[in-house]
Amino acid sequence: MKSYLISLIIPLNLCVFLVISGAVLILLKRRKTGVFLCFGGLSWLLLWSLPITSLILGGILENRYPHRSIDSIPPAQAIVVLGGNTANNRENWFQELSDNPSTHSRVDTASELYQAQKAPIIIVSGGALAGEVSEAKGMAAKLAGKGVPKSAIMLENNSKTTYENAEFTANELIRNKIKSIILVTSALHTPRSMAVFDRYNLAVTPAPNPPQITIPDDPDFLLLLPNARALHASRSIIKEYLGLIVYWLRGWV
């Protein structure tokens, strides 16, 4: 149900649906309703194509748990890294994909925390969304490549959603008598992640990646000029708001 809603509300998809529906109604002589649907679809598309929309609505989520330096994060018994990918880990939401932009992944943050001796164990959480290799295995391999010993990495391979990330990881934590964690995910995803992890009897310290939805260092960048990158990335913001609503309705947060 949630995937269906996300697909429907994605600006381009909803615009096409409303415009087609409006055109059909116009042909059926229901012009006012048809014109209203067409106007609504085009307005929704325009709204999410404006960078200022991403900066305001995405910024609300990213700033809920502000990014902190590694030194300011207190030690814990384990670091938990959630699978997922926001704007291809680009350091700035509005970077062109063709520019070979710099990136900062969740694995980078987890590795930095481990090297700073903030926790002796890293738990990577995420099942296989496609194929047979889980996100957890992929993250574990990247951590090992960054110098984290394999003996310090635990895998949770089965979760497919944020709710399952928390549930299945909590089971592993309980089995290993771990009560305090540092939670690593994207800044945009942190509010929903913290909400579900707060359901468990754990001391959770958020350690989000640096914010991605920021004004780029580009003199030609305009907040009110439609931007294809803003439109493409709007899916992630909409997904988080919809996820928070669905989780709240289900009593998960």
Short mmCIF file of C-alpha atoms in Angstrom, two decimals:
data_model
loop_
_atom_site.label_atom_id
_atom_site.label_comp_id
_atom_site.label_asym_id
_atom_site.label_seq_id
_atom_site.Cartn_x
_atom_site.Cartn_y
_atom_site.Cartn_z
CA MET A 1 0.00 0.00 0.00
CA LYS A 2 2.76 2.40 0.92
CA SER A 3 4.71 1.71 -2.32
CA TYR A 4 1.54 2.29 -4.30
CA LEU A 5 0.93 5.61 -2.57
CA ILE A 6 4.51 6.74 -3.13
CA SER A 7 4.30 5.86 -6.82
CA LEU A 8 1.03 7.73 -7.17
CA ILE A 9 2.13 10.87 -5.33
CA ILE A 10 5.47 11.19 -7.15
CA PRO A 11 4.99 14.58 -8.87
CA LEU A 12 5.43 13.44 -12.46
CA ASN A 13 3.22 10.36 -12.00
CA LEU A 14 0.47 12.29 -10.26
CA CYS A 15 0.64 15.08 -12.84
CA VAL A 16 0.22 12.63 -15.71
CA PHE A 17 -2.63 10.85 -13.93
CA LEU A 18 -4.50 14.08 -13.15
CA VAL A 19 -3.97 15.61 -16.58
CA ILE A 20 -5.19 12.47 -18.35
CA SER A 21 -8.17 12.22 -15.98
CA GLY A 22 -8.90 15.91 -16.52
CA ALA A 23 -8.71 15.55 -20.30
CA VAL A 24 -11.16 12.63 -20.20
CA LEU A 25 -13.58 14.66 -18.09
CA ILE A 26 -13.31 17.59 -20.50
CA LEU A 27 -14.19 15.26 -23.37
CA LEU A 28 -17.17 14.07 -21.31
CA LYS A 29 -18.35 17.69 -21.04
CA ARG A 30 -17.35 18.03 -17.39
CA ARG A 31 -15.08 20.94 -18.20
CA LYS A 32 -14.79 22.61 -14.79
CA THR A 33 -13.75 19.44 -13.00
CA GLY A 34 -11.47 18.47 -15.86
CA VAL A 35 -9.73 21.84 -15.94
CA PHE A 36 -9.36 21.74 -12.15
CA LEU A 37 -7.65 18.32 -12.29
CA CYS A 38 -5.31 19.42 -15.08
CA PHE A 39 -4.43 22.59 -13.19
CA GLY A 40 -3.88 20.62 -9.98
CA GLY A 41 -1.57 18.12 -11.66
CA LEU A 42 0.53 20.79 -13.32
CA SER A 43 0.70 22.79 -10.09
CA TRP A 44 1.89 19.74 -8.13
CA LEU A 45 4.60 19.15 -10.73
CA LEU A 46 5.69 22.79 -10.67
CA LEU A 47 5.73 22.92 -6.87
CA TRP A 48 8.16 20.02 -6.56
CA SER A 49 10.34 21.22 -9.42
CA LEU A 50 11.22 24.36 -7.45
CA PRO A 51 14.38 24.03 -5.30
CA ILE A 52 12.79 26.14 -2.56
CA THR A 53 10.21 23.38 -1.96
CA SER A 54 12.95 20.83 -1.31
CA LEU A 55 14.89 23.26 0.84
CA ILE A 56 11.89 24.05 3.05
CA LEU A 57 10.16 20.68 3.34
CA GLY A 58 13.31 18.57 3.19
CA GLY A 59 15.11 20.95 5.50
CA ILE A 60 12.46 20.47 8.19
CA LEU A 61 13.31 16.76 8.28
CA GLU A 62 17.08 17.14 7.93
CA ASN A 63 17.27 19.67 10.75
CA ARG A 64 15.15 17.65 13.18
CA TYR A 65 18.37 15.96 14.34
CA PRO A 66 21.22 18.31 13.36
CA HIS A 67 24.46 16.88 12.04
CA ARG A 68 27.19 16.70 14.69
CA SER A 69 30.94 16.33 14.55
CA ILE A 70 32.29 12.88 15.36
CA ASP A 71 34.05 14.22 18.46
CA SER A 72 30.77 15.48 19.96
CA ILE A 73 29.01 12.11 19.75
CA PRO A 74 29.17 10.13 23.02
CA PRO A 75 30.41 6.52 23.01
CA ALA A 76 27.97 3.61 22.90
CA GLN A 77 28.06 -0.17 22.80
CA ALA A 78 27.37 -0.41 19.06
CA ILE A 79 26.99 1.59 15.86
CA VAL A 80 23.89 0.73 13.81
CA VAL A 81 23.91 1.59 10.11
CA LEU A 82 20.66 1.44 8.16
CA GLY A 83 20.57 0.50 4.49
CA GLY A 84 19.28 2.94 1.93
CA ASN A 85 20.43 5.59 -0.48
CA THR A 86 19.35 9.22 -0.70
CA ALA A 87 20.20 11.27 -3.81
CA ASN A 88 22.97 8.74 -4.57
CA ASN A 89 24.83 9.86 -1.44
CA ARG A 90 25.63 13.16 -3.14
CA GLU A 91 26.96 15.75 -0.71
CA ASN A 92 24.60 18.28 -2.27
CA TRP A 93 21.06 17.43 -3.37
CA PHE A 94 21.30 19.65 -6.45
CA GLN A 95 24.56 18.35 -7.89
CA GLU A 96 24.45 17.20 -11.50
CA LEU A 97 24.83 13.45 -11.85
CA SER A 98 27.15 14.00 -14.81
CA ASP A 99 29.56 16.13 -12.78
CA ASN A 100 31.07 13.16 -10.91
CA PRO A 101 29.94 14.75 -7.63
CA SER A 102 31.59 14.08 -4.30
CA THR A 103 29.72 11.68 -2.05
CA HIS A 104 29.43 10.86 1.62
CA SER A 105 27.74 7.56 2.43
CA ARG A 106 26.38 6.12 5.66
CA VAL A 107 29.28 3.67 5.61
CA ASP A 108 31.68 6.62 5.62
CA THR A 109 30.08 7.99 8.79
CA ALA A 110 30.04 4.57 10.48
CA SER A 111 33.69 3.99 9.63
CA GLU A 112 34.67 7.39 11.04
CA LEU A 113 32.78 6.65 14.25
CA TYR A 114 34.48 3.26 14.60
CA GLN A 115 37.94 4.69 13.94
CA ALA A 116 37.22 7.34 16.60
CA GLN A 117 36.51 4.45 19.02
CA LYS A 118 32.92 5.52 19.61
CA ALA A 119 31.81 1.86 19.70
CA PRO A 120 33.52 -1.54 19.30
CA ILE A 121 30.85 -3.07 17.03
CA ILE A 122 29.08 -1.99 13.85
CA ILE A 123 25.72 -3.56 12.98
CA VAL A 124 24.67 -3.13 9.34
CA SER A 125 20.96 -3.54 8.67
CA GLY A 126 19.24 -4.12 5.35
CA GLY A 127 17.93 -7.03 3.30
CA ALA A 128 18.21 -7.67 -0.43
CA LEU A 129 15.95 -5.23 -2.26
CA ALA A 130 16.90 -6.78 -5.59
CA GLY A 131 18.98 -9.87 -6.35
CA GLU A 132 20.54 -12.05 -3.68
CA VAL A 133 23.08 -9.72 -2.04
CA SER A 134 21.64 -7.88 0.94
CA GLU A 135 22.35 -4.24 1.64
CA ALA A 136 23.94 -5.38 4.89
CA LYS A 137 26.48 -7.54 3.04
CA GLY A 138 27.27 -4.70 0.67
CA MET A 139 27.83 -2.28 3.54
CA ALA A 140 29.93 -4.85 5.42
CA ALA A 141 32.22 -5.25 2.41
CA LYS A 142 32.65 -1.47 2.13
CA LEU A 143 33.40 -1.19 5.84
CA ALA A 144 36.02 -3.92 5.56
CA GLY A 145 37.54 -2.00 2.66
CA LYS A 146 37.82 1.03 4.94
CA GLY A 147 39.80 -0.93 7.50
CA VAL A 148 37.05 -2.07 9.89
CA PRO A 149 37.84 -5.65 11.03
CA LYS A 150 35.28 -8.23 9.90
CA SER A 151 35.11 -9.44 13.50
CA ALA A 152 33.69 -6.03 14.49
CA ILE A 153 30.85 -6.17 11.94
CA MET A 154 27.47 -7.81 12.58
CA LEU A 155 24.89 -8.29 9.83
CA GLU A 156 21.10 -8.03 9.86
CA ASN A 157 20.19 -9.33 6.42
CA ASN A 158 16.40 -9.59 6.40
CA SER A 159 14.81 -6.16 6.85
CA LYS A 160 13.06 -4.51 3.91
CA THR A 161 11.62 -1.42 5.64
CA THR A 162 12.66 1.07 8.31
CA TYR A 163 10.24 -0.58 10.73
CA GLU A 164 11.90 -3.95 10.11
CA ASN A 165 15.34 -2.34 10.41
CA ALA A 166 14.44 -1.40 13.97
CA GLU A 167 12.62 -4.61 14.88
CA PHE A 168 15.19 -7.06 13.55
CA THR A 169 18.17 -5.03 14.75
CA ALA A 170 16.63 -4.69 18.22
CA ASN A 171 16.37 -8.48 18.38
CA GLU A 172 20.10 -8.74 17.62
CA LEU A 173 20.89 -6.09 20.22
CA ILE A 174 18.87 -7.87 22.90
CA ARG A 175 20.58 -11.17 22.12
CA ASN A 176 23.96 -9.51 22.52
CA LYS A 177 22.93 -7.51 25.62
CA ILE A 178 23.55 -4.20 23.87
CA LYS A 179 21.55 -1.31 25.30
CA SER A 180 23.15 1.80 23.78
CA ILE A 181 23.67 2.52 20.10
CA ILE A 182 24.72 5.26 17.70
CA LEU A 183 22.23 5.31 14.82
CA VAL A 184 23.62 6.17 11.38
CA THR A 185 21.45 7.00 8.38
CA SER A 186 20.83 9.97 6.09
CA ALA A 187 19.76 13.25 7.67
CA LEU A 188 16.46 13.03 5.79
CA HIS A 189 15.76 9.51 7.07
CA THR A 190 16.80 10.15 10.68
CA PRO A 191 13.43 11.42 12.05
CA ARG A 192 11.56 8.28 10.93
CA SER A 193 14.41 6.02 12.02
CA MET A 194 14.63 7.57 15.47
CA ALA A 195 10.86 7.33 15.85
CA VAL A 196 10.82 3.56 15.31
CA PHE A 197 13.95 2.84 17.34
CA ASP A 198 12.55 4.87 20.24
CA ARG A 199 9.91 2.15 20.67
CA TYR A 200 12.56 -0.15 22.12
CA ASN A 201 14.30 0.06 25.46
CA LEU A 202 17.50 1.46 24.00
CA ALA A 203 19.65 4.53 24.49
CA VAL A 204 19.85 5.85 20.92
CA THR A 205 22.18 8.64 19.82
CA PRO A 206 21.50 9.91 16.29
CA ALA A 207 24.52 10.38 14.03
CA PRO A 208 23.02 11.45 10.71
CA ASN A 209 25.07 12.02 7.60
CA PRO A 210 25.67 15.68 6.70
CA PRO A 211 22.58 17.40 5.25
CA GLN A 212 22.26 17.06 1.49
CA ILE A 213 19.48 19.57 0.85
CA THR A 214 21.50 22.76 0.89
CA ILE A 215 22.00 25.66 -1.51
CA PRO A 216 24.92 24.78 -3.80
CA ASP A 217 27.88 27.05 -4.39
CA ASP A 218 26.63 28.05 -7.82
CA PRO A 219 26.00 31.71 -8.74
CA ASP A 220 23.47 30.63 -11.39
CA PHE A 221 21.38 28.59 -8.94
CA LEU A 222 17.92 30.10 -8.37
CA LEU A 223 15.48 28.98 -5.69
CA LEU A 224 12.40 29.78 -7.77
CA LEU A 225 13.59 28.39 -11.10
CA PRO A 226 12.24 24.91 -11.95
CA ASN A 227 15.03 22.39 -11.59
CA ALA A 228 15.07 18.82 -12.92
CA ARG A 229 17.29 17.65 -10.06
CA ALA A 230 14.87 19.00 -7.46
CA LEU A 231 11.99 17.24 -9.21
CA HIS A 232 13.88 13.95 -9.40
CA ALA A 233 14.92 14.04 -5.74
CA SER A 234 11.45 15.03 -4.49
CA ARG A 235 10.56 11.34 -4.25
CA SER A 236 12.80 10.94 -1.18
CA ILE A 237 11.15 13.81 0.69
CA ILE A 238 7.64 12.64 -0.15
CA LYS A 239 8.56 9.09 0.88
CA GLU A 240 9.70 10.26 4.32
CA TYR A 241 6.58 12.33 5.02
CA LEU A 242 4.31 9.57 3.79
CA GLY A 243 6.28 7.03 5.83
CA LEU A 244 5.87 9.07 9.01
CA ILE A 245 2.12 9.34 8.40
CA VAL A 246 1.71 5.61 7.68
CA TYR A 247 3.83 4.61 10.69
CA TRP A 248 1.83 6.94 12.93
CA LEU A 249 -1.49 5.55 11.68
CA ARG A 250 -0.26 2.01 12.34
CA GLY A 251 0.95 2.91 15.85
CA TRP A 252 4.58 2.24 15.00
CA VAL A 253 5.85 5.64 16.15
#
